[in-house]
PDB file of C-alpha atoms in Angstrom:
ATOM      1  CA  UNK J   3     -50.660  39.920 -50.038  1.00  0.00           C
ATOM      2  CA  UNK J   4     -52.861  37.800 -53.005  1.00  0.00           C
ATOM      3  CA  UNK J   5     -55.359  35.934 -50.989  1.00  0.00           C
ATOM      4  CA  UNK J   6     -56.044  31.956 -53.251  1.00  0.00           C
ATOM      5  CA  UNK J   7     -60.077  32.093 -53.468  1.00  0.00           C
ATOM      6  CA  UNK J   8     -59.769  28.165 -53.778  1.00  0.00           C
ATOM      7  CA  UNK J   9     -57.875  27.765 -50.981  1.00  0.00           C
ATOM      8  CA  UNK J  10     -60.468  30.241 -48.614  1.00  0.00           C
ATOM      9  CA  UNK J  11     -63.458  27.927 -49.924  1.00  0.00           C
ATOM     10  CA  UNK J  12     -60.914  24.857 -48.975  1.00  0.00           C
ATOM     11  CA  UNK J  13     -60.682  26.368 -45.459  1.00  0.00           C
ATOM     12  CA  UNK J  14     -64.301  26.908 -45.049  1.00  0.00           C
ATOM     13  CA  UNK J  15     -64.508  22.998 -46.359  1.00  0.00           C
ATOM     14  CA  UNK J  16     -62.030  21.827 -43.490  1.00  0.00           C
ATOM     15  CA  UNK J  17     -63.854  24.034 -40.551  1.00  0.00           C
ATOM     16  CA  UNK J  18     -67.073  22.747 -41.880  1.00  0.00           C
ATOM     17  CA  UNK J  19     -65.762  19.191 -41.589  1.00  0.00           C
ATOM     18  CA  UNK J  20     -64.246  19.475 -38.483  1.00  0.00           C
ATOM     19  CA  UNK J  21     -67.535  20.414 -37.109  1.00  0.00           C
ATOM     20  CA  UNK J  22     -69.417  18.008 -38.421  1.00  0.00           C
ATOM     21  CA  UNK J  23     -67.410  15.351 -37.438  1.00  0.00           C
ATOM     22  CA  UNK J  24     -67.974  16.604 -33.848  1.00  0.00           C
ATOM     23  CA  UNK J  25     -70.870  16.623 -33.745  1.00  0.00           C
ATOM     24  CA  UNK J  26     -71.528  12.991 -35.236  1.00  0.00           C
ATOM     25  CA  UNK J  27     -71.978  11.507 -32.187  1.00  0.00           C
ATOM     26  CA  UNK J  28     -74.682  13.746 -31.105  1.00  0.00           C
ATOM     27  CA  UNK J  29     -76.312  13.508 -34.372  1.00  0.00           C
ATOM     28  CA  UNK J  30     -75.907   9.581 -34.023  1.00  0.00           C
ATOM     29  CA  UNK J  31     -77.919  10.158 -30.829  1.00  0.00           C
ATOM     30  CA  UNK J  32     -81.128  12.102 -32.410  1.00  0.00           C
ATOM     31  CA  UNK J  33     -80.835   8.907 -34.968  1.00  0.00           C
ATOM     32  CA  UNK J  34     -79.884  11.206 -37.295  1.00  0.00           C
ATOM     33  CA  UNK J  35     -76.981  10.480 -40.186  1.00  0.00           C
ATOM     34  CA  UNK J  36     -75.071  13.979 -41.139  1.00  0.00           C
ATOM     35  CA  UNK J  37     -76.718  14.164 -44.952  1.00  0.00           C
ATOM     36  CA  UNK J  38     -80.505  13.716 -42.816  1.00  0.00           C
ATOM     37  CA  UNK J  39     -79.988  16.571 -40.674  1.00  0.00           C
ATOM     38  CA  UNK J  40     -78.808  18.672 -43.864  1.00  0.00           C
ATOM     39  CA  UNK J  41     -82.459  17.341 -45.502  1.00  0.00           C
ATOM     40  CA  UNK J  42     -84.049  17.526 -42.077  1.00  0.00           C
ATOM     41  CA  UNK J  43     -82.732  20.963 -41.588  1.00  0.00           C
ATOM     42  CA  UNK J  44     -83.976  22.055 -45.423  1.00  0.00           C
ATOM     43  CA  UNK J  45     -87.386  21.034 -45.073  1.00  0.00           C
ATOM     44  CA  UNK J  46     -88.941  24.139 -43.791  1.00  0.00           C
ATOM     45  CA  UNK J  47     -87.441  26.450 -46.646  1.00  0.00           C
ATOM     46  CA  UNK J  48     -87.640  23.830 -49.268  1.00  0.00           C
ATOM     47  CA  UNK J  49     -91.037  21.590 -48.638  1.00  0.00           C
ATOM     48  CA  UNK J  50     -90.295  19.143 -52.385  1.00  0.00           C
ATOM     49  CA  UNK J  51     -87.324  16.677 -52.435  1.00  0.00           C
ATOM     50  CA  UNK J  52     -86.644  18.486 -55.746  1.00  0.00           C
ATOM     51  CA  UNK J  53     -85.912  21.648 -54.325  1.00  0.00           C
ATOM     52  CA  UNK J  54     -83.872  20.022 -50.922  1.00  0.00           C
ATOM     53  CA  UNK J  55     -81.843  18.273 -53.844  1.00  0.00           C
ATOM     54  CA  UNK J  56     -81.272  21.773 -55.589  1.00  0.00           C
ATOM     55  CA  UNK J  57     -80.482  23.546 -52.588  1.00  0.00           C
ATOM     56  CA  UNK J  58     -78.195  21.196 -50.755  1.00  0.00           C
ATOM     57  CA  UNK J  59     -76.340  20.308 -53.856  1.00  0.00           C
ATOM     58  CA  UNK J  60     -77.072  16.670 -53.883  1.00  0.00           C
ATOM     59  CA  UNK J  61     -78.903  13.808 -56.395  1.00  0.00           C
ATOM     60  CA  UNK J  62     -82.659  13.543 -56.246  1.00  0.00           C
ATOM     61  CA  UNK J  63     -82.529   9.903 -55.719  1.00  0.00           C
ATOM     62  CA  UNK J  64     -80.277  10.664 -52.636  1.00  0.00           C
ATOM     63  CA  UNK J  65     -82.655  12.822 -50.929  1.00  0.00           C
ATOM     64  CA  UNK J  66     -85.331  10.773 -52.005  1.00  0.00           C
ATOM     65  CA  UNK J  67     -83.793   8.021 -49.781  1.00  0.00           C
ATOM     66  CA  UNK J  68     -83.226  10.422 -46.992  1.00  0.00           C
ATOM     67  CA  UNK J  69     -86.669  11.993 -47.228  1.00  0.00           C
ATOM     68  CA  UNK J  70     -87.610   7.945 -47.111  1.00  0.00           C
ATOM     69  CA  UNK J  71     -85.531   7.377 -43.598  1.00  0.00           C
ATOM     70  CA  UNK J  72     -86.902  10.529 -41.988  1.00  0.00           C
ATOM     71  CA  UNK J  73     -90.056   9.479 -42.730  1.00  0.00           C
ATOM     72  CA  UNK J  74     -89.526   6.335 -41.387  1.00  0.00           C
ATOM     73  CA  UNK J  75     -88.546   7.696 -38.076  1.00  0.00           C
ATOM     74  CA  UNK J  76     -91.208   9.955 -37.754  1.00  0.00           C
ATOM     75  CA  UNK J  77     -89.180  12.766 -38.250  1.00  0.00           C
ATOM     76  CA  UNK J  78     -91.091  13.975 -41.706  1.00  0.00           C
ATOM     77  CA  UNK J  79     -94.364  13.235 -43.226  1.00  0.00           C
ATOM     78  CA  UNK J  80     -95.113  13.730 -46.921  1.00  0.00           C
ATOM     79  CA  UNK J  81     -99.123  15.817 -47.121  1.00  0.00           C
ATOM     80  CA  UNK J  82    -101.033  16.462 -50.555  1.00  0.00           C
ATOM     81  CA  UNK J  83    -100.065  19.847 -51.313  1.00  0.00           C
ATOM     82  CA  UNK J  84    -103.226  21.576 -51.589  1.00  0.00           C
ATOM     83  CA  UNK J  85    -101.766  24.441 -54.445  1.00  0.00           C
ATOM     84  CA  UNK J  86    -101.484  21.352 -56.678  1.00  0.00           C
ATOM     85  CA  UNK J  87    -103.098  17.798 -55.539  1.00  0.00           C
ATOM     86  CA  UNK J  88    -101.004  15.999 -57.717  1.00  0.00           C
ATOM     87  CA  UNK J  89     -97.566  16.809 -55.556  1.00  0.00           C
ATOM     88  CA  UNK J  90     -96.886  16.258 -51.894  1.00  0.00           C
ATOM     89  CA  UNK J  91     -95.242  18.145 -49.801  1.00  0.00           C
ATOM     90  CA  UNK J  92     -92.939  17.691 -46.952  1.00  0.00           C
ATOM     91  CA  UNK J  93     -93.723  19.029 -43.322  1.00  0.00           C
ATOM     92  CA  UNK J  94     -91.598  18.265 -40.131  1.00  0.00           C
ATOM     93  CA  UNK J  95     -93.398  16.179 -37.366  1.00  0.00           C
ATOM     94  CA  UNK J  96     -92.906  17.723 -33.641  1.00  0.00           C
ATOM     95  CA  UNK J  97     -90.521  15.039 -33.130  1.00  0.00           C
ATOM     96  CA  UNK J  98     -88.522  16.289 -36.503  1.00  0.00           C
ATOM     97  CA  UNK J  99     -88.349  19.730 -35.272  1.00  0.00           C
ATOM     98  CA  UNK J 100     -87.237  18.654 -31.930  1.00  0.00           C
ATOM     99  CA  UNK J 101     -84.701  16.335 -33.657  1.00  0.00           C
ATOM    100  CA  UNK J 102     -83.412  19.088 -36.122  1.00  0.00           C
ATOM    101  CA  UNK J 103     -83.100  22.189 -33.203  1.00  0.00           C
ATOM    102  CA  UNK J 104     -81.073  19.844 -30.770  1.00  0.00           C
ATOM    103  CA  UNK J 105     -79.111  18.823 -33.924  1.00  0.00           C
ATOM    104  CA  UNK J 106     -78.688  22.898 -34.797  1.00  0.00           C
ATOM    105  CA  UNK J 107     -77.496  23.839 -31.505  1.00  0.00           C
ATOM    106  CA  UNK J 108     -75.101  20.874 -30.977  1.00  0.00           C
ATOM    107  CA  UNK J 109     -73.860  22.352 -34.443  1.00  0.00           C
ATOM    108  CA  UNK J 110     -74.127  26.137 -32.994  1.00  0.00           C
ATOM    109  CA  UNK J 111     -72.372  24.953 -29.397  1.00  0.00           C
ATOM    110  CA  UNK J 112     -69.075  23.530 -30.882  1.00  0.00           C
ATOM    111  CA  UNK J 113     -69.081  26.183 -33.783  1.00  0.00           C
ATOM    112  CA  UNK J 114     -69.071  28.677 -30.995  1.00  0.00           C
ATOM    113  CA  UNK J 115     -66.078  26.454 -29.382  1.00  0.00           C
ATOM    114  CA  UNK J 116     -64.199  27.748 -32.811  1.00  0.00           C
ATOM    115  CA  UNK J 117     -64.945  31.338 -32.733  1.00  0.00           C
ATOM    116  CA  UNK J 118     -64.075  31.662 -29.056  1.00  0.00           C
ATOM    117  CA  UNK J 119     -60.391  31.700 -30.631  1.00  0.00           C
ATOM    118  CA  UNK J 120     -61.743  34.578 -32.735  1.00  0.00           C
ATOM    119  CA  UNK J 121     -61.835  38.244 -31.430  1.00  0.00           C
ATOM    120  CA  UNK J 122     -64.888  39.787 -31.422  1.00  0.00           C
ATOM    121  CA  UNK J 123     -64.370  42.592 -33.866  1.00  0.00           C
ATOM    122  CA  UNK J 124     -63.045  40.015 -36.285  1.00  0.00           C
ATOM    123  CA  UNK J 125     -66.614  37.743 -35.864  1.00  0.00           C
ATOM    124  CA  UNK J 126     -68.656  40.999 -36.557  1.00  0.00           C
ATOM    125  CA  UNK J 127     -66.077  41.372 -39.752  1.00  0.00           C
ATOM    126  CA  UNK J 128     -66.533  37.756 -40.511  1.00  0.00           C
ATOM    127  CA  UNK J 129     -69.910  38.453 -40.807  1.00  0.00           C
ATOM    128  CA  UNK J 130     -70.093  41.602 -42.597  1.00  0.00           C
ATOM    129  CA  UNK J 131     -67.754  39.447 -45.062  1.00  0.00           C
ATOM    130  CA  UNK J 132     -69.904  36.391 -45.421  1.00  0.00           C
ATOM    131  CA  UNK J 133     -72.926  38.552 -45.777  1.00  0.00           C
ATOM    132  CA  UNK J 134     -70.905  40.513 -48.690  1.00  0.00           C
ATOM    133  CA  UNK J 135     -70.153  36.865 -49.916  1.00  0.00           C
ATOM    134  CA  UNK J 136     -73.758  36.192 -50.293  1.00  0.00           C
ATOM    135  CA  UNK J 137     -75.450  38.872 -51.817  1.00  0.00           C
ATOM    136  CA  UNK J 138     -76.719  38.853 -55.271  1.00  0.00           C
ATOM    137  CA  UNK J 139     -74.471  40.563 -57.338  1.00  0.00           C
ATOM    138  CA  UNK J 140     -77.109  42.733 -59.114  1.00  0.00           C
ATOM    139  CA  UNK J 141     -78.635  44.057 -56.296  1.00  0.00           C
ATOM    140  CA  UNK J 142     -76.488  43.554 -53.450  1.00  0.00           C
ATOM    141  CA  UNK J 143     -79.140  41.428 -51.290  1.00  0.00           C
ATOM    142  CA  UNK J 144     -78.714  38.183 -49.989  1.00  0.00           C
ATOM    143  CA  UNK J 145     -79.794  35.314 -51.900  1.00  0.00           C
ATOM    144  CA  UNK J 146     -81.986  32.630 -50.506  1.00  0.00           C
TER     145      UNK J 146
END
């Protein structure tokens, strides 16, 4: 059986989707908009807008008006970064992480609600797969 690569990644698109879009309306109620949380949700591993734009896929002058509105509601606030004074860095506020864990476990609840339809030796292979999915080719860890 020949398994269409593009149509997997489609797949993973639609579930992706369809969780988002259920969770909008809890999002909506953090005051969050679904590209925020993504930026929100970055911050921690990637402190510059430059590298949230690189990791999340997205235009600099998108996240720059993201990183704007989470500022704005006190989600994020931009410090000198003291490695270089001439850059600032991004840090979540206690209100920001608040925000982004409710946000990650409305996301983790009705994720769940999907793999309940899922055996549980085929999660632990769905796992084991996505880890294999993410490794760096040359030396078979998982990239960052």
């Amino acid at each position: 059986m020949s398994v269409d690569g593009a149509q997997l990644w489609t797949l993973n698109q639609r579930l992706l989707g369809v969780v988002m879009d259920a969770c909008t309306g809890e999002l909506a109620e953090l005051g969050l908009e679904t590209k925020e949380f993504f930026v929100l949700a970055e911050v921690e591993a990637s402190p510059y807008p430059a590298e949230i734009a690189t990791a999340l896929l997205l235009p600099k002058a998108s996240v720059t008006v993201y990183v704007r509105n989470l500022v704005a509601k006190g989600f994020v606030r931009r410090e000198i970064d003291e490695a270089d004074l001439r850059r600032h860095r991004l840090v979540l506020t206690a209100e920001g992480t608040q925000a982004r864990d409710r946000a990650l476990a409305a996301l983790a609840a009705e994720y769940d609600r999907r793999l309940a339809r899922v055996t549980p030796q085929d999660r632990v292979e769905l796992q084991r797969i996505l880890t294999a999915m993410l490794a760096s080719p040359a030396s078979g860890r998982l990239r960052e």
